[in-house]
Coordinates of C-alpha atoms and ligand atoms in Angstrom, one line a residue:
X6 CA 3.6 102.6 171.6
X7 CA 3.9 106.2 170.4
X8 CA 0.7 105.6 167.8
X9 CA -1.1 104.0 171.0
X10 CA -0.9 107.0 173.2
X11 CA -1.5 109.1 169.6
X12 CA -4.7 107.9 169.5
X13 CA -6.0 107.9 172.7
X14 CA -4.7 111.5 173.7
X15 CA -6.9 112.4 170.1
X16 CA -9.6 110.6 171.7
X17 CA -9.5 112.5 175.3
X18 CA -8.4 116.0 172.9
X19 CA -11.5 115.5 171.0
X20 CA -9.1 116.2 167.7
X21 CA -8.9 113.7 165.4
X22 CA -5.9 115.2 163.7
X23 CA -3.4 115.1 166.8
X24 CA -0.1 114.2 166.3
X25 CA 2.6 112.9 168.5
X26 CA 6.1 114.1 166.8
X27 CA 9.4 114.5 167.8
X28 CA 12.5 117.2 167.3
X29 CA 15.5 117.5 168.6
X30 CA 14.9 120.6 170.6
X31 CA 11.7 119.0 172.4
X32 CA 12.0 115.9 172.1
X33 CA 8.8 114.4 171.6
X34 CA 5.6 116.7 171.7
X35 CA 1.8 116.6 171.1
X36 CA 0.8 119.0 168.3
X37 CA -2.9 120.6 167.1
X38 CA -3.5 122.7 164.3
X39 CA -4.0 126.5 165.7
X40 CA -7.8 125.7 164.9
X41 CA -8.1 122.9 166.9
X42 CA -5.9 124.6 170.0
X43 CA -8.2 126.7 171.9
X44 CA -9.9 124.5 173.7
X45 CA -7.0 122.5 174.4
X46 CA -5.5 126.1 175.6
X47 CA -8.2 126.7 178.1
X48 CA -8.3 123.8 180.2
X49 CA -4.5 123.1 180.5
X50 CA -5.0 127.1 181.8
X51 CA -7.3 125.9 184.2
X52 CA -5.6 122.8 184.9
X53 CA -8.0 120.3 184.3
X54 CA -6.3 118.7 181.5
X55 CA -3.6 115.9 181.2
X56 CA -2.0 118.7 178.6
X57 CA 0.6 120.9 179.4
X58 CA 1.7 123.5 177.1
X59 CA 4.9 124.2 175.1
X60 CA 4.8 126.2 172.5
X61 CA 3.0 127.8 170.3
X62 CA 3.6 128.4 166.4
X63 CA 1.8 130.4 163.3
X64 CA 0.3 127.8 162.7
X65 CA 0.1 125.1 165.2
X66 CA 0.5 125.0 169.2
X67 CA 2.2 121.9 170.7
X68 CA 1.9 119.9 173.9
X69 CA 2.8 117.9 176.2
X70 CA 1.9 115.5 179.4
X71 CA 3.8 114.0 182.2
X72 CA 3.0 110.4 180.7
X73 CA 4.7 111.5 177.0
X74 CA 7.9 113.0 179.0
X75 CA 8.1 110.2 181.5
X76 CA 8.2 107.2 178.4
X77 CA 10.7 109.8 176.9
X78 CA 12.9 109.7 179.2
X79 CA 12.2 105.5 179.4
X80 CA 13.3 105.8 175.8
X81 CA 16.4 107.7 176.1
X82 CA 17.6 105.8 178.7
X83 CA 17.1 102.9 176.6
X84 CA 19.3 104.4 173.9
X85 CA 22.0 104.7 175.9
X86 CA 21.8 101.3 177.4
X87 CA 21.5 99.7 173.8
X88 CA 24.8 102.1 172.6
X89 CA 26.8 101.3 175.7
X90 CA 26.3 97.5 175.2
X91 CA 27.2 97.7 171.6
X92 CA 30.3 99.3 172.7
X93 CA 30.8 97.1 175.2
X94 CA 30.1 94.0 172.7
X95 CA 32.7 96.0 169.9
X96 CA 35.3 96.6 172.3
X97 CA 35.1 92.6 172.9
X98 CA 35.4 92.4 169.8
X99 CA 38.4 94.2 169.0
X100 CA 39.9 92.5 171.9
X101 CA 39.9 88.8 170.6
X102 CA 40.9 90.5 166.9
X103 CA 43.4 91.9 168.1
X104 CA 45.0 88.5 169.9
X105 CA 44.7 86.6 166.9
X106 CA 45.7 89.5 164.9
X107 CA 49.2 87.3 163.2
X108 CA 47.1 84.5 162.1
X109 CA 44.5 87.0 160.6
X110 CA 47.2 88.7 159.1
X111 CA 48.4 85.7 157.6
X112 CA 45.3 84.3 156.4
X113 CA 44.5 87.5 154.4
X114 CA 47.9 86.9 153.2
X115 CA 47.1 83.8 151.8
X116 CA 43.9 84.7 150.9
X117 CA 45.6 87.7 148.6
X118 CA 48.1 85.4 147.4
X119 CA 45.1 83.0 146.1
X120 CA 43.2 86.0 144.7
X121 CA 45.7 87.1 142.4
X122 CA 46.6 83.8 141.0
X123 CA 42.9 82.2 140.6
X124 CA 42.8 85.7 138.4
X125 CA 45.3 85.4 136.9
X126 CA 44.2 82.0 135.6
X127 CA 40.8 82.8 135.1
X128 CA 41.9 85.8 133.0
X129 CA 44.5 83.3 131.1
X130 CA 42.1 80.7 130.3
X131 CA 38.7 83.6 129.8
X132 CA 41.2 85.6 127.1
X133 CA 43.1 82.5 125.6
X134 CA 46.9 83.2 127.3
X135 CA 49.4 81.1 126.7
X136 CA 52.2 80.2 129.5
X137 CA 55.5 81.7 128.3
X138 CA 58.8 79.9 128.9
X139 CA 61.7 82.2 130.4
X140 CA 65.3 81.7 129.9
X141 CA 68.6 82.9 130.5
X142 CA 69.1 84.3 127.1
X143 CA 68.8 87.1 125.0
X144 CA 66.0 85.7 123.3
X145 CA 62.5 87.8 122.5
X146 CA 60.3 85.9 120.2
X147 CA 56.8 86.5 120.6
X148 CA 54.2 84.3 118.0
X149 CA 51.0 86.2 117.7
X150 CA 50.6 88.7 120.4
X151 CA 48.1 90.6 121.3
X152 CA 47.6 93.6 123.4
X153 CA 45.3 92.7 126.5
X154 CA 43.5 96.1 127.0
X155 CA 42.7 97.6 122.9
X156 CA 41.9 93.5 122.7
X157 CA 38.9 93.5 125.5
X158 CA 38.4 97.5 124.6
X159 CA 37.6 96.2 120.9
X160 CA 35.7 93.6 121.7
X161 CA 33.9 95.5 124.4
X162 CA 33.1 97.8 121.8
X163 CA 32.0 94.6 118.9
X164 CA 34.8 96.3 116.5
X165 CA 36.6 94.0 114.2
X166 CA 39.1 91.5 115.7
X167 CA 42.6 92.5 116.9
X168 CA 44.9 91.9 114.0
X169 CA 48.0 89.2 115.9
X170 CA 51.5 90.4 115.4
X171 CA 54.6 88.3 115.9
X172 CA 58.4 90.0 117.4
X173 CA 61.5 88.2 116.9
X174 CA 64.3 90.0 117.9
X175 CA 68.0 89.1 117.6
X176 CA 66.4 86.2 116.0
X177 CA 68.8 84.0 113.6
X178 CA 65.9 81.3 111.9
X179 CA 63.7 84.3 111.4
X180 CA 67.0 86.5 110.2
X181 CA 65.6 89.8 112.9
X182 CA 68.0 91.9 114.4
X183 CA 67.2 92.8 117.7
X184 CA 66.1 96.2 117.2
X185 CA 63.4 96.3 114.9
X186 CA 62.8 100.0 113.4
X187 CA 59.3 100.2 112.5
X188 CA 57.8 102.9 110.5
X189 CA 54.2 103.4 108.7
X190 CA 51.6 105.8 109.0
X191 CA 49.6 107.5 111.8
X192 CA 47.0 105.4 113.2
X193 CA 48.6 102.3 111.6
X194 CA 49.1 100.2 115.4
X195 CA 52.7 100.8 116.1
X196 CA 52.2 102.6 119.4
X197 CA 49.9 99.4 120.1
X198 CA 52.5 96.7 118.7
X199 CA 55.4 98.2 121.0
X200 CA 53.6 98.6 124.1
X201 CA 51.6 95.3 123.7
X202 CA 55.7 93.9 123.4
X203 CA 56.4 95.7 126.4
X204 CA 53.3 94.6 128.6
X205 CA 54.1 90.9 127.3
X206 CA 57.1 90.8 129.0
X207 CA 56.3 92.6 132.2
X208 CA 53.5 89.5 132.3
X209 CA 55.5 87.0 131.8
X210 CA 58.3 87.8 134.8
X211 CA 55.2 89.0 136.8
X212 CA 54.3 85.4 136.9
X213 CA 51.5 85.6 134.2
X214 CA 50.2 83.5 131.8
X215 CA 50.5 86.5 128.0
X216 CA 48.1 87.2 125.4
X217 CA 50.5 85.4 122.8
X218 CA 50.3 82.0 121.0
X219 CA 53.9 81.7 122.7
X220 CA 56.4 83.5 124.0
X221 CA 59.9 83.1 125.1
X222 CA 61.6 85.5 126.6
X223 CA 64.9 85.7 128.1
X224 CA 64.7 87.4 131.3
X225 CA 64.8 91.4 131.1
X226 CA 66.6 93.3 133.7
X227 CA 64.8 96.6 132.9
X228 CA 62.5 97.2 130.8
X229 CA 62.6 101.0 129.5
X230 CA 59.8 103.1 127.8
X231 CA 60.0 106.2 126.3
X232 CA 56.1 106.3 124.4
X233 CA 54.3 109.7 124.4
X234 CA 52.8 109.9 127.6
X235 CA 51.3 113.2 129.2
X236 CA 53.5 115.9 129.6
X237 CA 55.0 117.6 132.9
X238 CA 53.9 120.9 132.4
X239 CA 52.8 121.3 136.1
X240 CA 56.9 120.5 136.4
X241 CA 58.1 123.3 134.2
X242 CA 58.9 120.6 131.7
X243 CA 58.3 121.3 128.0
X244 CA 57.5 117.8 126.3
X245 CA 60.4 118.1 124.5
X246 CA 62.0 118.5 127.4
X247 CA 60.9 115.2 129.4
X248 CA 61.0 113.3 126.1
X249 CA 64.9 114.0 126.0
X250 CA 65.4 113.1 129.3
X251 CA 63.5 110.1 129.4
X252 CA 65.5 109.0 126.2
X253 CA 68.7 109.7 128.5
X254 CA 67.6 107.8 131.3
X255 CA 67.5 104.9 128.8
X256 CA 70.1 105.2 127.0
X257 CA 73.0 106.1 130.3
X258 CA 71.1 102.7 131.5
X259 CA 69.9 100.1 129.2
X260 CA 72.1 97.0 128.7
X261 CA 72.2 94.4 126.8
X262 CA 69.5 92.4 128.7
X263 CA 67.0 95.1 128.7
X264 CA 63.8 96.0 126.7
X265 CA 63.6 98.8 125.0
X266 CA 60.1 100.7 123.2
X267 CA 60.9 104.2 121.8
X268 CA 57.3 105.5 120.2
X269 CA 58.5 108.3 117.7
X270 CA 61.5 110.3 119.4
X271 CA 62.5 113.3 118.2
X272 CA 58.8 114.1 117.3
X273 CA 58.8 117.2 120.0
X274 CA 61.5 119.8 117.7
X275 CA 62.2 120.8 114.0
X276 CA 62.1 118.0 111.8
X277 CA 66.3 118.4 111.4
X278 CA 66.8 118.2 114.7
X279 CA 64.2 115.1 115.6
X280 CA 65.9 113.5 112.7
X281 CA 69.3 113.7 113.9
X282 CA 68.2 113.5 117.1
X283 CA 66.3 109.6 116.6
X284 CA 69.3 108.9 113.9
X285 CA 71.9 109.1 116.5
X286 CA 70.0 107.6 119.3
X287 CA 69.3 104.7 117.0
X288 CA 73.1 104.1 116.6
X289 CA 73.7 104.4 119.9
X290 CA 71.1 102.1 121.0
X291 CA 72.7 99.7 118.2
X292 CA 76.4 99.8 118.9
X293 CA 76.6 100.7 122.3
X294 CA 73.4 99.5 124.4
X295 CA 72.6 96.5 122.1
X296 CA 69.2 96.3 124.0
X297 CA 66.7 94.7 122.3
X298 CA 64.5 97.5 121.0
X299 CA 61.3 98.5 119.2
X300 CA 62.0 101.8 117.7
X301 CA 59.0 104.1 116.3
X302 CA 59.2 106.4 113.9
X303 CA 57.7 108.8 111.5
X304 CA 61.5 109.5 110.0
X305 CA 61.5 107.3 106.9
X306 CA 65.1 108.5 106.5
X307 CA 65.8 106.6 109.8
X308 CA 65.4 103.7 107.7
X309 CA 68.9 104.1 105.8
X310 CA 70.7 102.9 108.5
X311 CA 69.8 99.5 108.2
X312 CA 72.6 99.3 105.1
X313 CA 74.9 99.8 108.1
X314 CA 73.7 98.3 111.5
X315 CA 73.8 94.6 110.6
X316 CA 71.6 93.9 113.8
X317 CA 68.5 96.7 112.7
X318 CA 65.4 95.5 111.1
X319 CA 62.8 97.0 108.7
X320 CA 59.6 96.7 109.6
X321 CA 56.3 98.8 108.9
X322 CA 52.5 98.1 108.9
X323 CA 50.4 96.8 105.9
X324 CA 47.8 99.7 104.7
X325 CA 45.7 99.4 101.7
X326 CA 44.8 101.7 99.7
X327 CA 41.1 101.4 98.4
X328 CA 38.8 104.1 96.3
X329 CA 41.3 106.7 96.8
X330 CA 41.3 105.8 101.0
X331 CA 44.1 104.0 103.6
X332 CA 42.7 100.7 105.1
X333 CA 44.9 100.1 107.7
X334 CA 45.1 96.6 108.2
X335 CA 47.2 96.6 111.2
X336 CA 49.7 94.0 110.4
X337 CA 53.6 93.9 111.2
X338 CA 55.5 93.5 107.8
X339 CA 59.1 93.3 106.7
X340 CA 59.8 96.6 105.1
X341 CA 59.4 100.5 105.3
X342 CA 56.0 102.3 104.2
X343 CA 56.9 104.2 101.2
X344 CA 55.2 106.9 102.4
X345 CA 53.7 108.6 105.4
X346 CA 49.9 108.7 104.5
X347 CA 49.6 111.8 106.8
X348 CA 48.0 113.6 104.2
X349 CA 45.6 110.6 103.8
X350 CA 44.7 110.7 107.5
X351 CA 44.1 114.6 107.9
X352 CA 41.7 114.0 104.9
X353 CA 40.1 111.3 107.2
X354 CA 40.0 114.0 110.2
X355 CA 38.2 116.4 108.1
X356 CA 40.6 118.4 107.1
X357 CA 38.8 120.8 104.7
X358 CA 39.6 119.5 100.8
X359 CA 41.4 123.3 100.0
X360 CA 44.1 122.1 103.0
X361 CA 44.4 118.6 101.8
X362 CA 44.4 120.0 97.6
X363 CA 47.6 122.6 99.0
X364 CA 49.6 120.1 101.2
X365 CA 49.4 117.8 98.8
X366 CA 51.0 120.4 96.1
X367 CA 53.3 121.4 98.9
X368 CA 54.0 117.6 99.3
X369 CA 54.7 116.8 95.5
X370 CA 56.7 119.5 95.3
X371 CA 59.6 118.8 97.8
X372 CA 59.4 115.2 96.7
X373 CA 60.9 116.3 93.4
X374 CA 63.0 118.6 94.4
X375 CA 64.4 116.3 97.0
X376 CA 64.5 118.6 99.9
X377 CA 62.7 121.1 101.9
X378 CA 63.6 124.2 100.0
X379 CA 61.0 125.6 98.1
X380 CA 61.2 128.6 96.5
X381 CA 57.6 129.7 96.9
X382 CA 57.4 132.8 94.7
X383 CA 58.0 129.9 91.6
X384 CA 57.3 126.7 92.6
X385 CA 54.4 126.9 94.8
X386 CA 53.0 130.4 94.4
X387 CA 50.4 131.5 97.8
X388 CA 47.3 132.0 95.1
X389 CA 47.9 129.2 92.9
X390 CA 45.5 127.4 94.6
X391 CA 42.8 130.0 94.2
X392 CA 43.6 130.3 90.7
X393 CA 43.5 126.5 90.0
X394 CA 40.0 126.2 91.9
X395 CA 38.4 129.3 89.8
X396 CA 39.8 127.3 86.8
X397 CA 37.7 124.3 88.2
X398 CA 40.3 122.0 90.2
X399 CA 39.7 118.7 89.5
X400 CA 41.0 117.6 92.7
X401 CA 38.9 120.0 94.9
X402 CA 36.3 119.4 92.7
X403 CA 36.2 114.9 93.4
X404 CA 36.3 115.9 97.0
X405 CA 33.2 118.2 98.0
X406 CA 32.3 118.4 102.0
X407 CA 29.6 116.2 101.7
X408 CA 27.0 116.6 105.0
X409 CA 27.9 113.6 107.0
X410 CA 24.3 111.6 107.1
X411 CA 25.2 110.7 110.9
X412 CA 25.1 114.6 111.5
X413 CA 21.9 115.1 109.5
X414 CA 20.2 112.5 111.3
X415 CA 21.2 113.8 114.7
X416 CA 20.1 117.2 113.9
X417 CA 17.0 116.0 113.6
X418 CA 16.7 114.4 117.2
X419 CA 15.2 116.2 119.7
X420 CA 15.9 114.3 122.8
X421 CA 13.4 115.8 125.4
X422 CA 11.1 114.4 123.1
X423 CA 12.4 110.5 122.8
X424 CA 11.2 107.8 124.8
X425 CA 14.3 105.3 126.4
X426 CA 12.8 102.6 123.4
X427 CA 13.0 105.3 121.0
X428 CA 16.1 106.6 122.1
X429 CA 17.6 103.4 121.5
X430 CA 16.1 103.0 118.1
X431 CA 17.5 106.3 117.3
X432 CA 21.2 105.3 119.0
X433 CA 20.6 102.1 116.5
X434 CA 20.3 104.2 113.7
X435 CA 23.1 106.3 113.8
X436 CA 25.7 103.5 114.6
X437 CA 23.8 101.8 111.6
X438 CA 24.5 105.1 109.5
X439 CA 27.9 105.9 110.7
X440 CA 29.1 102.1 109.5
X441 CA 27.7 102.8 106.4
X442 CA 30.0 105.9 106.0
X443 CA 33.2 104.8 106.9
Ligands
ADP27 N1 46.8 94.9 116.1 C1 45.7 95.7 116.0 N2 44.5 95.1 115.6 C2 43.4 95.9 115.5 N3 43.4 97.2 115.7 C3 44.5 97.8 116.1 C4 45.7 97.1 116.2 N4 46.7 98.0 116.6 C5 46.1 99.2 116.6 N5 44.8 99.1 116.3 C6 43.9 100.2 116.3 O1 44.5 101.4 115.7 C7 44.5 102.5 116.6 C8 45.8 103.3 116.4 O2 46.9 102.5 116.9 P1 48.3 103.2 117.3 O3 49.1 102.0 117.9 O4 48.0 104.3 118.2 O5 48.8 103.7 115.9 P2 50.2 104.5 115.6 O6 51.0 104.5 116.8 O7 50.8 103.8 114.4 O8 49.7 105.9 115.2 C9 44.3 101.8 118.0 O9 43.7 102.7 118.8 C10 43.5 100.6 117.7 O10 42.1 101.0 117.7
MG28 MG1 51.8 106.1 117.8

C-alpha cells in the first residue's frame, strides 16, 4: 500500500528517488533529496500541490499530504484494534488456564515424574548401569564401578578407557574391613575412586539404575564427604579451617549406617599436625563411628594402624614405573604404595631438573636418616648441588629441558593466517605430536 502511493506521489513529484519512510516522531513522511526539493518547495508555497511540508534537513526536506496522514491514522487505529483483541483473546486465555489450573498442575506432575524416569533408563541402558539391590544391612560391595562424569568426560574426550574398580567394605568372603585406607601417589584416581563410591550410593537410594557391574548396598542414613572442595574464603574461613570443621560435622554425626569419603585430611597444616590429625581421626572413625569409610591419604605412616584396627584395610593404586617414568594405571590394589611418587609427578609438571636433582637429595637423605632432621651444614650442604653440576651431574645431566615439539610447532602458527581446513590440520597435528610426547 505504502510502495503504491510511493510510486505514484514520485510520478506526480516528477522525482524518481522519492521515498515514503516512517519515524517515530513523524510518523510516516514523504522525503526528497535537498536537490530534488525546490520545486516541490515552491508549489506547496503556492498551494497547488498535494504536498505539505514538514521539515527540512542538511540534506533532505520531507513531506507530507492529507492522503499519507489520513491512511496513517487508518493504520494506527488498526494497531490498536489488532493489540486490544490479542489481549482480549490472552485474557481468555488465562481465564480457562486458570480453571483447569489443578489438572494442569497435575499433568505436568506426571509428565515430570515420567521425564526423570525415562532418563533415567535411557541413561542406564545408553552407559551400561546395572540395577542395584538394597538391603537392610551394613553391606557395601560394589563389583566394577565406575564414575559416571570422568567416564563420559574421557570418552568425550577419546582418552583411554576408565580403568573399573571394585569396594567391599566390612566384607567377610573378600576379608575387607569396612574402612578401606587408601594411599598412592598424586594423580593416581583415589579422589575419583571415593567419590565415584559416594555418587554410587546416592544413585542407588535416589532410585537409579549405577554405573557398576553390581551393587549392593545396605541402605545409608547419611552419607558424609569431606573431599577438597573450594574454600570459604569469602566466609573468613581459612581451608584448614573448613576442612576441620567439616571433618567434625562428620565425625559428632556419622553412625554406623553412614558413608563416609575423607580425600586427604590433615593436608591443610604442618605435616606433624596433618599426621596426627588424620591418625586420630582414623581411630576415631574406627572404634567409635564404625561408618563405613574410604579414607585418603598422602600419610603413608597412617598405614601402621592397620596392625591394630582389625576392621581397616590397605589399599593403594597400581603405578608402573617405565623408562625412568610413573604409569599410572589406575587400579585399586590390596596394599600401600611404597612410596609417594611426588617427586615423579613434579618432574611430570615441569618442574625444572635442578629442583627435581635437590628434592630428590633432600628426599634420600631423610629416608636414611629416618626422620625430618637434617643437619644441612653436613648432610645436605645449600651449594652442593652447584658443585655436583660443575663436576658434571649425571643426574642433571640424563634430564636436559628438552623444547617440547608441541610448543615448537605452535610457535610456528600464525593463526590470522590459517584457513578453518588448515586450522584443523594444524589442531590435528599438535594432538598427533603431543601423544607422541607423553
Ligand atoms: N579409574 C580411572 N580410570 C581412568 N582414569 C582415571 C581413573 N581414576 C582417575 N583417573 C584419571 O586420573 C586423574 C586423577 O585422578 P584423581 O582421582 O584426582 O587422583 P588422586 O586423587 O589420586 O590425585 C583423573 O582426573 C582422571 O583423568
Ligand atoms: Mg585426590
Amino acid at each position: 500500500m505504502m510502495l503504491g502511493l510511493q510510486i505514484k506521489y514520485a510520478e506526480i513529484a516528477g522525482v524518481p528517488n522519492l521515498k515514503i519512510a516512517h519515524n517515530n516522531i513523524l510518523g510516516y513522511y514523504i522525503e526528497v533529496t535537498a536537490k530534488n526539493a525546490s520545486q516541490m518547495l515552491e508549489d506547496a508555497r503556492q498551494g497547488k500541490s498535494i504536498f505539505m511540508h514538514r521539515q527540512t534537513m542538511s540534506n533532505a526536506v520531507r513531506f507530507t499530504t492529507v492522503e499519507l496522514s489520513e491512511l496513517e491514522n487508518k493504520l494506527k487505529g488498526a494497531a490498536e484494534r489488532a493489540l486490544a483483541l490479542e489481549l482480549e483473546l490472552f485474557a481468555d486465555l488465562v481465564d480457562k488456564v486458570m480453571r483447569k489450573a489443578d489438572l494442569i498442575a497435575q499433568d505436568a506432575q506426571v509428565l515430570a515424574i515420567l521425564d526423570v524416569a525415562s532418563s533415567l533408563a535411557e541413561t542406564a541402558e545408553e552407559h551400561d548401569y546395572c540395577r542395584p539391590v538394597l538391603e537392610d544391612s551394613l553391606a557395601f560391595d560394589i563389583e566394577k564401578g565406575r564414575h559416571p562424569v570422568v567416564e563420559q568426560t574421557m570418552k568425550a574426550a577419546h582418552e583411554s578407557d576408565f580403568v573399573t574398580n571394585d569396594c567391599h567394605l566390612g566384607n567377610h568372603e573378600t576379608k575387607d574391613g569396612r574402612l578401606w585406607l587408601m594411599t598412592g601417589p598424586n594423580m593416581a584416581g583415589k579422589s575419583t575412586f571415593l567419590r565415584q563410591n559416594a555418587l554410587i550410593a546416592v544413585l542407588a537410594q535416589a532410585g537409579c539404575y549405577v554405573p557398576a557391574k553390581s551393587a549392593r548396598i545396605g541402605i545409608v542414613d547419611k552419607l558424609f564427604s569431606r573431599v577438597g572442595a573450594a574454600d570459604d574464603l569469602a566466609r573468613g574461613r581459612s581451608t584448614f579451617m573448613v576442612e576441620m570443621i567439616e571433618t567434625a560435622a562428620i565425625l559428632n554425626q556419622s553412625t554406623e549406617k553412614s558413608l563416609v569419603i575423607l580425600d586427604e585430611i590433615g593436608r591443610g597444616t604442618a605435616t606433624f599436625d596433618g599426621l596426627s590429625i588424620a591418625w586420630a581421626v582414623v581411630e576415631h572413625l574406627h572404634e567409635v563411628n564404625k561408618s563405613r569409610a574410604l579414607f585418603a591419604t598422602h600419610y603413608h605412616e597412617l598405614t601402621a594402624l592397620a596392625e591394630v584396627l582389625p576392621h581397616l584395610s590397605l589399599y593403594t593404586m597400581r603405578v608402573k614405573e617405565w623408562k625412568n617414568n610413573v604409569v599410572f594405571l589406575h587400579e585399586v590394589v590390596k596394599g600401600t604404595a611404597d612410596r609417594s611418587y611426588g617427586i615423579h609427578v613434579g618432574k611430570l609438571a615441569g618442574l625444572p631438573p635442578a629442583v627435581i636433582t635437590r628434592a630428590k637429595q633432600v628426599l634420600t637423605e631423610m629416608e636414611k636418616k629416618g626422620s625430618y632432621e637434617i643437619n644441612f651444614m653436613n648432610d645436605l650442604p645449600l651449594f652442593a648441588l652447584v658443585q655436583k653440576k660443575a663436576t658434571a651431574e649425571p643426574e642433571a645431566a640424563t634430564d636436559p629441558v628438552k623444547p617440547s615439539p608441541v610448543l615448537e610447532e605452535l610457535k610456528k602458527l600464525s593463526p590470522d593466517e590459517l584457513t578453518p581446513r588448515q586450522a584443523l590440520d594444524a589442531l590435528y597435528k599438535l594432538k598427533q605430536l603431543s601423544e607422541q610426547n607423553v
